[in-house]
Structures are given as C-alpha cells and as structure tokens.
Coordinates of C-alpha atoms and ligand atoms in Angstrom, one line a residue:
X1 CA 0.0 0.0 0.0
X2 CA 1.5 3.3 -0.9
X3 CA 0.4 6.8 0.0
X4 CA 0.4 10.0 -1.9
X5 CA 3.7 11.6 -3.2
X6 CA 5.2 13.8 -0.5
X7 CA 8.3 14.9 -2.3
X8 CA 9.5 14.6 -5.8
X9 CA 12.6 16.0 -7.3
X10 CA 14.0 16.2 -10.7
X11 CA 17.2 17.2 -12.5
X12 CA 19.1 17.5 -9.2
X13 CA 22.7 18.2 -9.8
X14 CA 25.3 19.2 -7.3
X15 CA 28.9 20.0 -8.1
X16 CA 31.9 20.5 -5.8
X17 CA 34.9 22.2 -7.3
X18 CA 36.3 19.0 -8.8
X19 CA 33.5 16.5 -8.7
X20 CA 29.9 16.1 -9.8
X21 CA 28.6 14.5 -6.6
X22 CA 25.0 14.1 -7.8
X23 CA 23.9 14.2 -11.4
X24 CA 20.4 14.6 -12.8
X25 CA 18.7 12.8 -10.0
X26 CA 14.9 12.4 -10.1
X27 CA 12.7 10.5 -7.7
X28 CA 9.3 10.4 -6.0
X29 CA 8.9 9.7 -2.3
X30 CA 5.6 8.5 -1.0
X31 CA 4.0 8.8 2.5
X32 CA 4.1 5.7 4.6
X33 CA 6.9 4.1 2.7
X34 CA 10.4 3.2 3.5
X35 CA 12.5 4.2 0.6
X36 CA 16.1 2.8 0.8
X37 CA 18.9 4.4 -1.1
X38 CA 22.0 2.2 -1.6
X39 CA 25.2 2.8 -3.5
X40 CA 29.0 2.5 -3.1
X41 CA 31.0 5.0 -1.0
X42 CA 31.0 8.3 -2.7
X43 CA 28.0 7.4 -4.9
X44 CA 26.3 10.7 -3.8
X45 CA 23.7 9.4 -1.3
X46 CA 24.5 11.8 1.5
X47 CA 24.9 14.7 -0.9
X48 CA 21.4 14.0 -2.3
X49 CA 19.9 13.9 1.2
X50 CA 21.6 17.1 2.1
X51 CA 20.1 18.8 -0.9
X52 CA 16.6 17.8 0.1
X53 CA 17.1 18.6 3.8
X54 CA 18.3 22.2 3.2
X55 CA 21.9 21.5 4.3
X56 CA 23.0 22.7 0.9
X57 CA 21.0 25.9 0.1
X58 CA 18.9 25.8 -3.0
X59 CA 21.2 28.3 -4.7
X60 CA 24.1 25.9 -4.5
X61 CA 22.7 23.3 -6.9
X62 CA 20.5 22.8 -10.0
X63 CA 17.1 21.2 -10.3
X64 CA 13.8 21.3 -8.5
X65 CA 12.3 19.9 -5.4
X66 CA 8.5 19.7 -5.1
X67 CA 6.9 19.1 -1.7
X68 CA 3.3 18.2 -1.6
X69 CA 2.7 19.8 -5.0
X70 CA 4.5 23.1 -4.5
X71 CA 8.0 24.0 -5.6
X72 CA 10.4 24.5 -2.7
X73 CA 13.7 26.3 -2.4
X74 CA 15.1 25.8 1.0
X75 CA 17.8 28.3 2.0
X76 CA 18.7 26.3 5.1
X77 CA 17.8 23.3 7.4
X78 CA 15.3 25.3 9.3
X79 CA 13.2 26.0 6.2
X80 CA 13.3 22.3 5.3
X81 CA 12.2 21.4 8.8
X82 CA 9.3 23.8 8.6
X83 CA 8.2 21.8 5.5
X84 CA 8.5 18.7 7.7
X85 CA 11.8 17.3 6.3
X86 CA 14.3 16.2 8.9
X87 CA 17.6 14.5 8.4
X88 CA 19.6 12.4 10.8
X89 CA 23.1 12.9 9.5
X90 CA 25.8 10.3 9.1
X91 CA 28.0 12.3 11.5
X92 CA 25.9 13.0 14.5
X93 CA 25.5 16.5 15.9
X94 CA 25.4 16.4 19.6
X95 CA 27.0 18.6 22.3
X96 CA 29.2 16.4 24.4
X97 CA 29.2 18.6 27.4
X98 CA 25.4 18.9 27.7
X99 CA 23.1 16.3 29.2
X100 CA 20.8 14.1 27.2
X101 CA 17.8 16.2 28.0
X102 CA 19.6 19.4 26.9
X103 CA 20.6 17.7 23.7
X104 CA 17.0 16.5 23.1
X105 CA 15.7 20.1 23.5
X106 CA 18.7 21.8 21.9
X107 CA 16.7 23.7 19.3
X108 CA 13.8 24.7 21.5
X109 CA 14.1 24.6 25.3
X110 CA 10.7 24.6 27.1
X111 CA 10.6 28.1 28.7
X112 CA 8.3 30.1 30.9
X113 CA 8.8 33.8 31.0
X114 CA 12.0 33.4 29.1
X115 CA 13.4 31.0 31.7
X116 CA 14.2 27.4 30.8
X117 CA 11.8 25.1 32.6
X118 CA 14.2 22.3 33.6
X119 CA 11.4 20.3 35.3
X120 CA 9.4 20.0 32.1
X121 CA 12.6 19.4 30.0
X122 CA 13.8 16.6 32.2
X123 CA 10.4 15.1 32.7
X124 CA 9.7 15.0 28.9
X125 CA 13.2 13.7 28.3
X126 CA 12.7 10.7 30.6
X127 CA 9.5 9.9 28.8
X128 CA 11.2 10.1 25.4
X129 CA 14.0 7.8 26.6
X130 CA 11.6 5.3 28.0
X131 CA 9.5 5.5 24.8
X132 CA 12.6 4.7 22.8
X133 CA 13.5 1.8 25.0
X134 CA 16.7 3.4 26.3
X135 CA 17.6 2.7 29.9
X136 CA 19.4 6.0 30.4
X137 CA 18.9 9.0 32.7
X138 CA 18.1 12.3 31.0
X139 CA 20.7 14.0 33.3
X140 CA 23.6 11.9 31.9
X141 CA 26.2 13.8 29.9
X142 CA 26.3 12.9 26.2
X143 CA 30.0 12.3 26.4
X144 CA 29.4 9.4 28.8
X145 CA 27.2 7.4 26.4
X146 CA 28.1 5.3 23.5
X147 CA 27.5 6.1 19.8
X148 CA 24.7 3.7 19.5
X149 CA 22.7 5.4 22.1
X150 CA 23.5 8.8 20.6
X151 CA 22.1 7.7 17.4
X152 CA 18.8 6.8 18.9
X153 CA 18.6 10.0 20.8
X154 CA 19.2 12.0 17.7
X155 CA 16.3 10.3 16.1
X156 CA 14.2 10.9 19.2
X157 CA 15.1 14.5 19.0
X158 CA 13.8 14.9 15.4
X159 CA 10.6 13.0 16.3
X160 CA 9.6 15.8 18.7
X161 CA 8.6 17.8 15.6
X162 CA 5.9 17.4 13.0
X163 CA 7.9 15.2 10.7
X164 CA 6.6 14.3 7.2
X165 CA 9.8 13.0 5.8
X166 CA 12.6 11.5 7.9
X167 CA 16.0 11.0 6.2
X168 CA 18.2 8.5 7.9
X169 CA 21.8 8.4 6.7
X170 CA 23.3 5.1 7.8
X171 CA 21.4 5.0 11.1
X172 CA 22.4 1.4 12.0
X173 CA 26.1 1.7 11.1
X174 CA 27.0 1.8 14.8
X175 CA 24.1 -0.1 16.3
X176 CA 24.1 -3.7 17.6
X177 CA 21.5 -6.2 16.5
X178 CA 19.4 -5.5 19.5
X179 CA 19.4 -1.7 19.0
X180 CA 18.7 -2.2 15.3
X181 CA 15.5 -4.1 16.4
X182 CA 14.4 -1.1 18.5
X183 CA 15.1 1.2 15.6
X184 CA 13.2 -1.0 13.1
X185 CA 10.2 -1.1 15.5
X186 CA 10.3 2.7 15.5
X187 CA 10.5 2.9 11.7
X188 CA 7.5 0.6 11.4
X189 CA 5.5 2.8 13.8
X190 CA 6.5 5.9 11.8
X191 CA 5.4 4.3 8.6
X192 CA 2.0 3.6 10.2
X193 CA 1.8 7.3 11.0
X194 CA 2.2 7.9 7.3
X195 CA 5.7 9.4 7.5
X196 CA 7.9 8.9 4.5
X197 CA 11.3 7.5 5.4
X198 CA 14.4 7.6 3.3
X199 CA 16.9 5.1 4.5
X200 CA 20.5 4.9 3.5
X201 CA 22.4 1.8 4.5
X202 CA 25.3 -0.4 3.4
X203 CA 23.7 -3.5 5.0
X204 CA 21.8 -5.3 2.3
X205 CA 20.1 -7.7 4.7
X206 CA 18.4 -4.9 6.6
X207 CA 17.6 -2.9 3.4
X208 CA 15.7 -6.0 2.2
X209 CA 14.0 -6.4 5.5
X210 CA 12.9 -2.9 6.2
X211 CA 12.2 -1.1 2.9
X212 CA 9.4 -0.9 0.4
X213 CA 11.2 0.7 -2.4
X214 CA 14.9 0.5 -3.2
X215 CA 16.9 3.0 -5.3
X216 CA 20.4 2.3 -6.4
X217 CA 22.9 5.1 -7.0
X218 CA 26.3 4.9 -8.7
X219 CA 28.7 7.7 -9.6
X220 CA 26.2 10.4 -8.6
X221 CA 23.4 9.0 -10.7
X222 CA 20.2 7.1 -9.9
X223 CA 20.6 3.8 -11.7
X224 CA 17.4 2.1 -10.8
X225 CA 14.4 2.3 -8.6
X226 CA 12.2 -0.7 -7.9
X227 CA 9.9 -2.4 -5.4
X228 CA 11.7 -4.4 -2.8
X229 CA 10.3 -7.7 -4.0
X230 CA 11.7 -7.1 -7.5
X231 CA 15.2 -6.4 -6.3
X232 CA 17.2 -9.2 -4.8
X233 CA 20.5 -8.7 -3.1
X234 CA 22.5 -10.0 -6.0
X235 CA 20.8 -7.6 -8.4
X236 CA 21.3 -4.6 -6.1
X237 CA 25.0 -5.3 -5.7
X238 CA 25.5 -5.8 -9.4
X239 CA 23.7 -2.4 -10.0
X240 CA 25.8 -0.8 -7.4
X241 CA 29.2 -1.9 -8.7
X242 CA 28.2 -2.0 -12.4
X243 CA 29.1 -5.6 -12.9
X244 CA 28.2 -9.2 -11.8
X245 CA 28.8 -9.6 -8.1
X246 CA 31.2 -12.3 -6.9
X247 CA 31.6 -13.9 -3.5
X248 CA 32.1 -11.5 -0.5
X249 CA 34.6 -13.5 1.4
X250 CA 38.0 -14.9 0.3
X251 CA 38.4 -18.7 0.9
X252 CA 39.9 -19.4 4.2
X253 CA 43.1 -21.2 3.2
X254 CA 45.2 -19.9 6.0
X255 CA 47.0 -21.9 8.6
X256 CA 47.6 -19.8 11.7
X257 CA 50.9 -20.5 13.4
X258 CA 52.2 -20.2 17.0
X259 CA 50.8 -17.9 19.6
X260 CA 52.2 -14.3 19.0
X261 CA 50.2 -12.5 21.7
X262 CA 48.9 -14.1 24.8
X263 CA 46.5 -12.0 27.0
X264 CA 46.8 -13.9 30.3
X265 CA 44.2 -11.7 31.9
X266 CA 42.6 -8.4 31.5
X267 CA 40.2 -6.7 33.8
X268 CA 38.9 -3.2 33.1
X269 CA 37.1 -1.2 35.9
X270 CA 34.3 1.2 35.1
X271 CA 35.6 4.7 35.9
X272 CA 32.1 5.8 36.8
X273 CA 30.9 3.0 39.1
X274 CA 33.5 2.0 41.7
X275 CA 34.1 -1.8 41.8
X276 CA 32.2 -2.4 38.6
X277 CA 34.1 -4.4 36.0
X278 CA 33.5 -3.7 32.3
X279 CA 35.9 -6.5 31.4
X280 CA 36.2 -9.3 33.9
X281 CA 39.3 -11.5 33.8
X282 CA 39.2 -12.1 30.1
X283 CA 42.0 -14.2 28.6
X284 CA 42.8 -15.4 25.1
X285 CA 45.6 -16.1 22.6
X286 CA 46.2 -14.6 19.2
X287 CA 48.1 -16.7 16.8
X288 CA 50.5 -15.6 14.0
X289 CA 48.6 -15.3 10.8
X290 CA 45.3 -15.6 12.4
X291 CA 42.1 -13.6 12.1
X292 CA 40.4 -13.8 15.6
X293 CA 37.0 -12.1 15.7
X294 CA 35.5 -10.6 18.8
X295 CA 31.7 -10.9 18.7
X296 CA 29.2 -9.6 21.3
X297 CA 26.5 -7.1 21.8
X298 CA 27.3 -3.4 22.2
X299 CA 28.5 -3.0 25.8
X300 CA 30.0 -6.5 26.1
X301 CA 33.5 -5.1 26.7
X302 CA 35.1 -5.8 23.4
X303 CA 36.3 -2.3 22.7
X304 CA 37.4 -1.8 26.3
X305 CA 39.5 -4.9 26.0
X306 CA 41.2 -3.5 22.9
X307 CA 41.8 -0.1 24.5
X308 CA 43.3 -1.8 27.6
X309 CA 45.6 -3.8 25.3
X310 CA 47.0 -0.7 23.7
X311 CA 47.2 1.4 26.9
X312 CA 44.4 3.7 25.9
X313 CA 41.7 3.0 28.4
X314 CA 41.2 6.1 30.6
X315 CA 40.7 4.2 33.9
X316 CA 42.0 1.4 36.0
X317 CA 43.1 -1.7 34.1
X318 CA 44.7 -5.0 35.3
X319 CA 46.4 -6.6 32.4
X320 CA 49.1 -9.3 31.9
X321 CA 50.2 -9.8 28.3
X322 CA 53.0 -11.7 26.5
X323 CA 54.1 -11.0 23.0
X324 CA 56.4 -13.6 21.5
X325 CA 56.4 -15.3 24.9
X326 CA 57.9 -12.3 26.7
X327 CA 55.9 -10.1 29.0
X328 CA 54.9 -6.7 27.4
X329 CA 53.7 -3.6 29.1
X330 CA 51.9 -1.0 27.0
X331 CA 51.0 2.2 28.7
X332 CA 50.1 4.4 25.7
X333 CA 49.0 4.1 22.1
X334 CA 52.4 5.3 20.9
X335 CA 54.1 2.4 22.9
X336 CA 51.6 0.1 21.1
X337 CA 52.9 1.5 17.7
X338 CA 56.5 0.9 18.9
X339 CA 55.5 -2.7 19.8
X340 CA 54.0 -3.1 16.3
X341 CA 50.4 -3.2 17.4
X342 CA 48.1 -1.1 15.3
X343 CA 44.6 -0.1 16.4
X344 CA 41.7 1.2 14.4
X345 CA 39.2 2.8 16.8
X346 CA 35.5 2.2 16.6
X347 CA 34.5 5.8 16.8
X348 CA 36.5 7.2 13.9
X349 CA 34.9 10.6 14.0
X350 CA 36.1 11.2 17.5
X351 CA 39.3 9.2 17.6
X352 CA 40.5 8.4 14.1
X353 CA 39.9 11.0 11.4
X354 CA 42.2 14.0 11.7
X355 CA 40.0 16.7 10.3
X356 CA 42.4 19.4 9.5
X357 CA 44.8 17.1 7.6
X358 CA 44.7 15.9 4.1
X359 CA 44.1 12.3 2.9
X360 CA 47.9 11.8 2.6
X361 CA 48.7 12.7 6.1
X362 CA 45.7 10.8 7.5
X363 CA 47.1 7.7 5.9
X364 CA 50.8 8.2 6.6
X365 CA 50.7 9.5 10.2
X366 CA 51.2 6.1 11.9
X367 CA 54.1 5.2 9.6
X368 CA 56.2 8.3 9.8
X369 CA 59.0 6.5 11.7
X370 CA 59.2 3.9 9.0
X371 CA 59.1 6.5 6.3
X372 CA 61.8 8.6 7.9
X373 CA 65.5 8.3 7.7
X374 CA 67.6 10.3 10.2
X375 CA 64.4 11.9 11.5
X376 CA 63.3 13.3 8.1
X377 CA 60.3 11.9 6.4
X378 CA 61.2 10.6 2.9
X379 CA 58.5 12.5 0.9
X380 CA 58.9 10.2 -2.1
X381 CA 58.4 7.0 0.0
X382 CA 55.5 8.7 1.8
X383 CA 53.8 9.5 -1.5
X384 CA 54.4 6.0 -2.7
X385 CA 52.8 4.5 0.4
X386 CA 49.8 6.8 0.2
X387 CA 49.3 6.0 -3.5
X388 CA 49.6 2.3 -2.7
X389 CA 46.9 2.5 0.0
X390 CA 44.6 4.6 -2.0
X391 CA 44.8 2.1 -4.8
X392 CA 44.5 -1.0 -2.6
X393 CA 41.5 0.3 -0.7
X394 CA 40.0 2.0 -3.8
X395 CA 39.7 5.3 -1.8
X396 CA 37.7 7.8 -3.9
X397 CA 39.3 11.2 -3.5
X398 CA 40.0 14.1 -5.9
X399 CA 43.6 14.3 -4.8
X400 CA 46.0 13.0 -2.1
X401 CA 45.9 16.4 -0.5
X402 CA 42.1 16.8 -0.3
X403 CA 41.0 17.5 3.3
X404 CA 39.6 14.3 4.7
X405 CA 36.3 15.9 5.7
X406 CA 35.5 16.6 2.1
X407 CA 35.4 12.9 1.4
X408 CA 32.3 10.8 1.7
X409 CA 31.9 9.0 5.1
X410 CA 33.0 5.6 3.9
X411 CA 36.1 6.9 2.1
X412 CA 37.2 8.8 5.2
X413 CA 37.0 5.6 7.1
X414 CA 39.0 3.8 4.5
X415 CA 41.8 6.3 5.0
X416 CA 42.0 5.6 8.7
X417 CA 42.0 1.8 8.0
X418 CA 44.7 2.4 5.4
X419 CA 46.8 4.2 8.0
X420 CA 47.2 0.9 9.9
X421 CA 47.7 -1.2 6.9
X422 CA 50.5 1.2 5.8
X423 CA 52.1 1.1 9.3
X424 CA 53.7 -2.3 9.1
X425 CA 52.3 -3.8 12.4
X426 CA 52.6 -7.4 13.5
X427 CA 49.2 -7.2 15.1
X428 CA 46.2 -5.2 13.9
X429 CA 43.3 -4.5 16.1
X430 CA 40.3 -3.4 14.0
X431 CA 37.3 -2.2 15.9
X432 CA 34.2 -2.2 13.6
X433 CA 36.5 -1.8 10.6
X434 CA 33.8 -2.1 7.9
X435 CA 31.1 0.2 9.4
X436 CA 29.7 2.5 6.8
X437 CA 31.9 0.8 4.1
X438 CA 30.2 -0.3 0.9
X439 CA 29.9 -4.0 -0.2
X440 CA 32.6 -3.8 -2.8
X441 CA 35.1 -2.1 -0.5
X442 CA 34.1 -4.5 2.3
X443 CA 35.0 -7.4 0.1
X444 CA 38.3 -5.7 -0.7
X445 CA 39.0 -5.2 3.0
X446 CA 38.3 -8.9 3.7
X447 CA 40.8 -9.8 0.9
X448 CA 43.4 -7.4 2.4
X449 CA 42.9 -8.9 5.8
X450 CA 43.3 -12.4 4.3
X451 CA 46.5 -11.2 2.5
X452 CA 47.9 -9.7 5.7
X453 CA 47.1 -12.9 7.6
X454 CA 48.8 -15.0 4.9
X455 CA 51.9 -12.8 5.3
X456 CA 51.9 -13.8 9.0
X457 CA 50.2 -10.7 10.5
X458 CA 47.6 -11.3 13.2
X459 CA 44.3 -9.6 13.2
X460 CA 41.9 -9.0 16.1
X461 CA 38.7 -8.2 14.4
X462 CA 36.0 -6.7 16.5
X463 CA 32.6 -6.7 14.7
X464 CA 28.9 -6.6 15.4
X465 CA 28.1 -7.8 12.0
X466 CA 27.8 -11.6 12.5
X467 CA 27.7 -12.3 8.8
X468 CA 31.2 -11.0 8.3
X469 CA 32.4 -12.5 11.5
X470 CA 31.2 -15.9 10.2
X471 CA 32.8 -15.2 6.8
X472 CA 36.3 -14.1 7.7
X473 CA 37.4 -15.6 11.1
X474 CA 39.8 -18.4 11.9
X475 CA 38.3 -18.4 15.4
X476 CA 35.4 -16.5 17.0
X477 CA 35.6 -15.2 20.5
X478 CA 32.2 -14.3 22.1
X479 CA 32.0 -11.8 24.9
X480 CA 29.1 -11.1 27.2
X481 CA 29.0 -8.6 30.0
X482 CA 32.8 -8.4 30.1
X483 CA 33.5 -12.1 30.1
X484 CA 34.8 -14.4 27.4
X485 CA 32.0 -16.9 27.1
X486 CA 33.2 -19.0 24.3
X487 CA 35.9 -19.3 21.6
X488 CA 34.9 -21.4 18.5
X489 CA 36.4 -22.5 15.3
X490 CA 35.4 -19.9 12.6
X491 CA 34.7 -22.5 9.9
X492 CA 32.5 -24.7 12.1
X493 CA 30.7 -22.0 14.1
X494 CA 26.9 -22.1 14.1
X495 CA 25.2 -18.7 13.7
X496 CA 22.4 -19.3 16.1
X497 CA 24.7 -20.7 18.8
X498 CA 26.8 -17.5 18.7
X499 CA 23.8 -15.2 18.9
X500 CA 22.6 -17.2 21.8
X501 CA 25.9 -17.1 23.6
X502 CA 26.2 -13.3 23.0
X503 CA 22.7 -12.5 24.2
X504 CA 21.6 -15.0 26.8
X505 CA 20.4 -13.3 30.0
X506 CA 20.8 -10.0 28.1
X507 CA 17.2 -8.8 28.5
X508 CA 17.2 -8.7 32.3
X509 CA 20.7 -7.6 32.8
X510 CA 21.2 -5.0 30.0
X511 CA 18.4 -2.9 31.3
X512 CA 20.3 -2.2 34.4
X513 CA 23.6 -1.7 32.7
X514 CA 23.5 2.0 32.6
Ligands
ATP1 N1 32.0 19.1 0.9 C1 32.5 18.4 -0.1 N2 33.5 18.9 -0.9 C2 34.0 18.3 -1.9 N3 33.6 17.1 -2.4 C3 32.6 16.5 -1.7 C4 32.0 17.1 -0.5 N4 31.1 16.3 0.0 C5 31.1 15.2 -0.8 N5 32.0 15.3 -1.8 C6 32.2 14.4 -2.9 O1 31.0 14.0 -3.5 C7 30.9 12.7 -3.8 C8 29.7 12.1 -3.1 O2 29.8 12.0 -1.7 P1 28.7 11.5 -0.7 O3 29.1 11.9 0.6 O4 27.4 12.0 -1.2 O5 28.8 10.0 -0.9 P2 27.9 8.8 -0.2 O6 27.2 8.1 -1.3 O7 27.1 9.3 0.9 O8 29.1 7.9 0.3 P3 29.3 7.0 1.7 O9 28.6 5.7 1.5 O10 30.8 6.8 1.7 O11 28.8 7.9 2.8 C9 32.2 12.0 -3.3 O12 33.1 11.9 -4.4 C10 32.7 13.1 -2.3 O13 34.1 13.0 -2.3
MG2 MG1 27.3 9.2 3.0

C-alpha cells in the first residue's frame, strides 16, 4: 500500500569544485513508505539527502524539489524542517558537554517567561527515553554514552517535531542487533503514521528487511528504482558496482601459526561505578597469521579490552600480556605502535579522522617513523605509500591532499584503515572496521585482511556484523558482560549458537547496565 507523493525532485545536480557529486537525480517519495537508497562509497547518497534537507542551500545546486505539490527552495535546514523534512546525518550533531535532556531540547528549550523550565525538560526527556526503550537517565552527559545510544537519541530529537519526511543516513552503522531491532520497530511505527522514510544503508540484509522501495545510486546517478520484491541482493549489488557480483569472502586457506600474543588476563574497571568491571578477567591467545574475531553485543566489553591492550583506556586496568612469549607492558598508544600493534578505533569521528589534515597525512601518520631516515620523512616514499593504500582500498578522492572531511563518510574511514595497513604492524586490532563501508570495499577489506594474515600478520577483528564474523574468522571469541563466554572455530561455528551465547540473559541484565 503506498500513499500520496510527499516529495518529488528532478534534475538535481550538485557540483563541488572538482566532482559532480549528484547528477540529474529524479525520484518520488511517498507517504508511509520506507525508501532505501543504496550505493557505493562516494555514490552521492549523503549529498542528495543534504540537498533535500536544506543542508545545501537551493542556490548551490541545480534542479527542483517539489513538496506536496509546490516548488520548494530551502535556504537552510530550518526551512526544510518547517516543511516537515528532517535529516539524521551520518555524522551526529550532539553537544558532548550537555546532558541528554539538553541535547534533546537543543533547538527549543521549554521556557516560561524566558526561563528554561528544567522540570518539564527533564520530565519530557525521561518519557522520550523510555518510549525509545533506552535505559538512560536524562541527566547523563552525552560524552558518557556510546555512539549507538547517541544515534537513537538524535532520532528521538527529530521526532519531537511534525515530521513528514525523515531522512536516515546510515542509522544502523553503529548499532548492535538489539538496538537495530528497536530502531526498526520505530521505523514501522513511523510508517503507520504515514511518515515517508528515506533510508541509507550499506547493510543489504536490513535494506531487504525494512524497505518498500529500493533506489540504487552509482557515480552520482540514480541507476534504478524498484519495489523491494523485484530487487534481490545480487541484483542490487550488481547495479551498485556496475558488474556481476562475486563472493564477498575470500576462501579461508590460512594456517595460523604459533601464539604471538597471549593475553593472560585483562580486567577493566568502570571509571564511573566503583568496583564495577567492564571487562572481567578475560583471557585469550592470538596466533601468528590468524584472524580472531570478537563478537558480542554493544557493551559486552570488546572495545574496552582492545583499549586496555594498547594502553588507551582512561581508567583502571589490570592486564598481563605476553608478546612472543615475553611479558609486554603497553602504557600508551604510541608504545603500542612501537611494539608493532596497530589499532583502528571504533569511533572514527572522535578518535580516528584528523579533520584538519589531508588524505595523505591521515594515511601516513602512523608510519612516519618507518618512512623517515635520520628523522626526516622521505617524501617520495610517503607518496608511494599513500598512493599504494589509495589504490589498494579504492579510496575515492579528488587528490591526495584533499582535506579528509571533504570525502564521503566511507572513504574517510578507509583512509583511517589504510593508516594501519600502511604502518607495518605485527598485530592489527580493528574495531568495527567495515562500518559504513560499501559492499565492494568491504569485500576488498576482507581480501586485504586475508592477505595480511597469509603474510603472518595477526588480526583481532571486533565486529557486530555476524555475517562478516562468520565469513572471515579463523576463530570467533564471544564476549558477554565483560566475560569471554566462548571461543569457537570460525569455519565450524553455528550462527544461532553464537547469537545465543552473546545474548543470553541479556534482557534482564542489560536494562540495568547504565
Ligand atoms: N564538501 C565536499 N567537498 C568536496 N567534495 C565533496 C564534499 N562532499 C562530498 N563530496 C564528494 O562528493 C561525492 C559524493 O559524496 P557523498 O558523501 O554524497 O557519498 P555517499 O554516497 O554518501 O558515500 P558514503 O557511503 O561513503 O557515505 C564524493 O566523491 C565526495 O568526495
Ligand atoms: Mg554518505
């Protein structure tokens, strides 16, 4: 069942100095429908959304947008919002130093006689949080909560308005299965309220599950739009990449060697709750040439384990580690680099991408020692390395000096991943390495991981995407509430078993986690 057309646009074209990001795009969006937009990194999805949502003023692009029958020319986001169009951006806008309630009401605080009514604000916020299934207090500072929770709060914030069209740019990139379920429930409810949803995602499974209509973009153009039932995954991927799609995962023909890193024990204490353990006496070995995956729900303690290993956790940690059978102590990320352990953080926006630098420096920054002789960086070798990584990861950038924040979300992430591939480490810790990365590039990343493992490098692969965990790992380690609950053979693992291990008891306990 499809409703009336809420927005249609035609001939939309947006140029940046050196690229045409969107070219002659035309589409109709109907009320009460979930319209998925898929496409490779840099295909123009976010740019198109920003044109519709008033992020790019009408004067900065060509073409026309028609809302409920009348021509619109939004000068800014506020004007688009007045027309009922709201966008949840790929990079979230939240003020870290304000509370959840203050963030929820950022654009219009409830006020009486010009004074903010905190009682109403906090009361309303508690209701919104409860309604969204979030067990958080409205008085919590945003800096203290995870990205998954921020995502849901940003959506909750938009929903306080009269929304006709909600644009979601990769809303699930950072969410766990459980949180995705909450979001999908929300989406279904919004659909029933006759809201039109535009949904960008790189996860084909969920696109198939949640959307009514699927539009594929490639190189700035809309290639095809069709009903979900007429677009199977294989077809979508072929349209995205412009050729027949092959298998996502390289065959596992590796034979991991001896243990290179042995984490005898690691315990991480919650800096906020005295005595509470985020990671509780976890232990595991990583073998030479092995891909060891860490699976678990958000909050299971996987990222904290990684941070503890590289000396980056900002709190009390008890850890005993051996590398090549000798005890190692790592007290800071730079010591980790010295000990040849590379780490790709989960939250690239806050910890990984260096905004003010170009693509080249973002890639080479962790390899500067290797690229230098007598303290001076060998520019030629640096350029070669950067060029090699750009090619290997198919990073789409106008030039090597382009500022990284002018790249599409996925391409910026590939640069940070490339940084650790360039920095010749023995051990690579990748935390949610393929988040926001398109299917083709994901497949390339799996091949690169396979190649590195075959060269004898060891990879600790933290991921919430069980399909990829099942596809790439030699062994799968499952964590739950800070404990290692199982380690299984990657080739023999059973999907349902792993989901069960990661989640059992989750319902009762997780609600009290925060
Ligand atoms: N502010 C900008 N300045 C210059 N070029 C830009 C800017 N924003 C986007 N681009 C370019 O426009 C193209 C489309 O980018 P866009 O962000 O729309 O891609 P996307 O489909 O959302 O990709 P992703 O899946 O990686 O998020 C890319 O080539 C990108 O480098
Ligand atoms: Mg994007």
